[in-house]
Amino acid sequence: MTCSSTKTVLTVAILAGFSTGALAQGAAPTPWELRQDMGYAYGRDGKTLAYKMGTNNAGLLLKGAKKVPKGTLFFIGQNGQLYMRSGPYLEGDGKFMFGSE
């Protein structure tokens, strides 16, 4: 499995666990720890799941997978739905544009 496709799966699932409050303007951002041997999912029921990955079906996993573009923001909306936004999310000074203040 390639690093980029694993990061795509991991990114979506990890962000699904974040709340919008954790991304408040005053809060310092924290790096994610994405592991190549784990897969993360945002399930049909809205729950996040973590899976230990293997290599026996890596080709099938990569089929139809897409890389997440750099500069993509993931967040949970007020309705509990996971969203992604490609585009600016930081001010010129590096502060988060959509903070609470």
PDB file of C-alpha atoms in Angstrom:
ATOM      1  CA  MET A   1       0.000   0.000   0.000  1.00  0.00           C
ATOM      2  CA  THR A   2       1.307   3.430  -0.824  1.00  0.00           C
ATOM      3  CA  CYS A   3       1.790   6.101   1.771  1.00  0.00           C
ATOM      4  CA  SER A   4      -0.473   8.622   0.004  1.00  0.00           C
ATOM      5  CA  SER A   5      -3.527   6.364  -0.186  1.00  0.00           C
ATOM      6  CA  THR A   6      -3.087   5.311   3.428  1.00  0.00           C
ATOM      7  CA  LYS A   7      -2.856   8.962   4.439  1.00  0.00           C
ATOM      8  CA  THR A   8      -6.081   9.644   2.546  1.00  0.00           C
ATOM      9  CA  VAL A   9      -7.982   7.008   4.496  1.00  0.00           C
ATOM     10  CA  LEU A  10      -6.352   8.025   7.759  1.00  0.00           C
ATOM     11  CA  THR A  11      -6.945  11.711   7.225  1.00  0.00           C
ATOM     12  CA  VAL A  12     -10.657  11.337   6.655  1.00  0.00           C
ATOM     13  CA  ALA A  13     -11.163   9.152   9.697  1.00  0.00           C
ATOM     14  CA  ILE A  14      -9.016  11.152  12.070  1.00  0.00           C
ATOM     15  CA  LEU A  15     -10.766  14.360  11.122  1.00  0.00           C
ATOM     16  CA  ALA A  16     -14.108  12.715  11.656  1.00  0.00           C
ATOM     17  CA  GLY A  17     -13.185  12.460  15.325  1.00  0.00           C
ATOM     18  CA  PHE A  18     -12.400  16.157  15.695  1.00  0.00           C
ATOM     19  CA  SER A  19     -14.946  18.629  16.933  1.00  0.00           C
ATOM     20  CA  THR A  20     -15.175  22.113  15.506  1.00  0.00           C
ATOM     21  CA  GLY A  21     -14.240  23.501  18.925  1.00  0.00           C
ATOM     22  CA  ALA A  22     -10.836  21.841  18.708  1.00  0.00           C
ATOM     23  CA  LEU A  23     -10.074  24.031  15.729  1.00  0.00           C
ATOM     24  CA  ALA A  24     -10.880  27.305  17.448  1.00  0.00           C
ATOM     25  CA  GLN A  25      -8.712  30.269  16.543  1.00  0.00           C
ATOM     26  CA  GLY A  26      -6.984  30.375  19.939  1.00  0.00           C
ATOM     27  CA  ALA A  27      -6.141  26.663  19.999  1.00  0.00           C
ATOM     28  CA  ALA A  28      -2.730  25.631  18.726  1.00  0.00           C
ATOM     29  CA  PRO A  29      -2.909  23.101  15.885  1.00  0.00           C
ATOM     30  CA  THR A  30      -1.553  19.646  16.612  1.00  0.00           C
ATOM     31  CA  PRO A  31       0.059  17.324  14.052  1.00  0.00           C
ATOM     32  CA  TRP A  32      -1.586  14.053  13.175  1.00  0.00           C
ATOM     33  CA  GLU A  33       0.160  10.758  13.624  1.00  0.00           C
ATOM     34  CA  LEU A  34      -0.728   8.856  10.467  1.00  0.00           C
ATOM     35  CA  ARG A  35       0.487   5.271  10.408  1.00  0.00           C
ATOM     36  CA  GLN A  36       0.922   3.264   7.234  1.00  0.00           C
ATOM     37  CA  ASP A  37      -0.281   0.067   8.879  1.00  0.00           C
ATOM     38  CA  MET A  38      -3.646   1.468   9.983  1.00  0.00           C
ATOM     39  CA  GLY A  39      -6.792   2.360   8.078  1.00  0.00           C
ATOM     40  CA  TYR A  40      -9.409   4.725   9.455  1.00  0.00           C
ATOM     41  CA  ALA A  41     -12.990   4.954   8.283  1.00  0.00           C
ATOM     42  CA  TYR A  42     -15.965   7.228   8.679  1.00  0.00           C
ATOM     43  CA  GLY A  43     -18.733   4.651   8.747  1.00  0.00           C
ATOM     44  CA  ARG A  44     -22.192   4.841   7.224  1.00  0.00           C
ATOM     45  CA  ASP A  45     -23.583   5.300  10.721  1.00  0.00           C
ATOM     46  CA  GLY A  46     -21.315   8.336  11.305  1.00  0.00           C
ATOM     47  CA  LYS A  47     -18.940   6.503  13.647  1.00  0.00           C
ATOM     48  CA  THR A  48     -15.190   6.430  13.210  1.00  0.00           C
ATOM     49  CA  LEU A  49     -13.409   3.096  13.018  1.00  0.00           C
ATOM     50  CA  ALA A  50      -9.763   2.002  13.005  1.00  0.00           C
ATOM     51  CA  TYR A  51      -8.485  -1.077  11.208  1.00  0.00           C
ATOM     52  CA  LYS A  52      -5.130  -2.865  11.255  1.00  0.00           C
ATOM     53  CA  MET A  53      -4.095  -2.978   7.605  1.00  0.00           C
ATOM     54  CA  GLY A  54      -2.512  -5.848   5.714  1.00  0.00           C
ATOM     55  CA  THR A  55      -0.929  -6.042   2.283  1.00  0.00           C
ATOM     56  CA  ASN A  56      -2.828  -8.981   0.772  1.00  0.00           C
ATOM     57  CA  ASN A  57      -5.538  -6.773  -0.817  1.00  0.00           C
ATOM     58  CA  ALA A  58      -3.566  -3.541  -1.261  1.00  0.00           C
ATOM     59  CA  GLY A  59      -4.282  -3.411  -4.991  1.00  0.00           C
ATOM     60  CA  LEU A  60      -8.019  -3.617  -4.376  1.00  0.00           C
ATOM     61  CA  LEU A  61      -7.796  -0.890  -1.744  1.00  0.00           C
ATOM     62  CA  LEU A  62      -5.957   1.428  -4.129  1.00  0.00           C
ATOM     63  CA  LYS A  63      -8.453   0.865  -6.940  1.00  0.00           C
ATOM     64  CA  GLY A  64     -10.642   3.958  -6.993  1.00  0.00           C
ATOM     65  CA  ALA A  65      -8.706   5.659  -4.175  1.00  0.00           C
ATOM     66  CA  LYS A  66      -7.844   9.337  -4.620  1.00  0.00           C
ATOM     67  CA  LYS A  67      -5.106  11.432  -3.088  1.00  0.00           C
ATOM     68  CA  VAL A  68      -6.221  14.201  -0.757  1.00  0.00           C
ATOM     69  CA  PRO A  69      -4.876  17.490  -2.100  1.00  0.00           C
ATOM     70  CA  LYS A  70      -2.559  19.499   0.102  1.00  0.00           C
ATOM     71  CA  GLY A  71      -4.412  22.405   1.665  1.00  0.00           C
ATOM     72  CA  THR A  72      -7.582  20.396   2.401  1.00  0.00           C
ATOM     73  CA  LEU A  73      -9.499  21.041   5.608  1.00  0.00           C
ATOM     74  CA  PHE A  74     -11.828  18.415   7.107  1.00  0.00           C
ATOM     75  CA  PHE A  75     -14.429  19.261   9.731  1.00  0.00           C
ATOM     76  CA  ILE A  76     -17.633  18.090  11.351  1.00  0.00           C
ATOM     77  CA  GLY A  77     -20.619  20.378  10.667  1.00  0.00           C
ATOM     78  CA  GLN A  78     -23.280  21.285  13.199  1.00  0.00           C
ATOM     79  CA  ASN A  79     -25.396  18.474  11.750  1.00  0.00           C
ATOM     80  CA  GLY A  80     -22.702  15.910  12.632  1.00  0.00           C
ATOM     81  CA  GLN A  81     -21.752  15.349   8.981  1.00  0.00           C
ATOM     82  CA  LEU A  82     -18.097  15.153   7.902  1.00  0.00           C
ATOM     83  CA  TYR A  83     -17.135  17.825   5.353  1.00  0.00           C
ATOM     84  CA  MET A  84     -13.986  18.751   3.463  1.00  0.00           C
ATOM     85  CA  ARG A  85     -12.964  22.075   1.971  1.00  0.00           C
ATOM     86  CA  SER A  86     -10.180  22.661  -0.497  1.00  0.00           C
ATOM     87  CA  GLY A  87      -9.100  26.229  -0.379  1.00  0.00           C
ATOM     88  CA  PRO A  88      -7.839  28.776   2.076  1.00  0.00           C
ATOM     89  CA  TYR A  89      -8.502  28.230   5.755  1.00  0.00           C
ATOM     90  CA  LEU A  90      -5.697  30.297   7.274  1.00  0.00           C
ATOM     91  CA  GLU A  91      -5.389  34.070   7.506  1.00  0.00           C
ATOM     92  CA  GLY A  92      -2.237  35.789   6.237  1.00  0.00           C
ATOM     93  CA  ASP A  93      -0.746  35.653   9.732  1.00  0.00           C
ATOM     94  CA  GLY A  94      -1.330  31.882   9.993  1.00  0.00           C
ATOM     95  CA  LYS A  95      -4.403  32.076  12.246  1.00  0.00           C
ATOM     96  CA  PHE A  96      -7.364  29.834  11.527  1.00  0.00           C
ATOM     97  CA  MET A  97      -9.980  31.817   9.530  1.00  0.00           C
ATOM     98  CA  PHE A  98     -12.993  30.093  11.015  1.00  0.00           C
ATOM     99  CA  GLY A  99     -12.173  30.411  14.711  1.00  0.00           C
ATOM    100  CA  SER A 100     -14.700  31.197  17.392  1.00  0.00           C
ATOM    101  CA  GLU A 101     -13.692  34.857  17.709  1.00  0.00           C
TER     102      GLU A 101
END
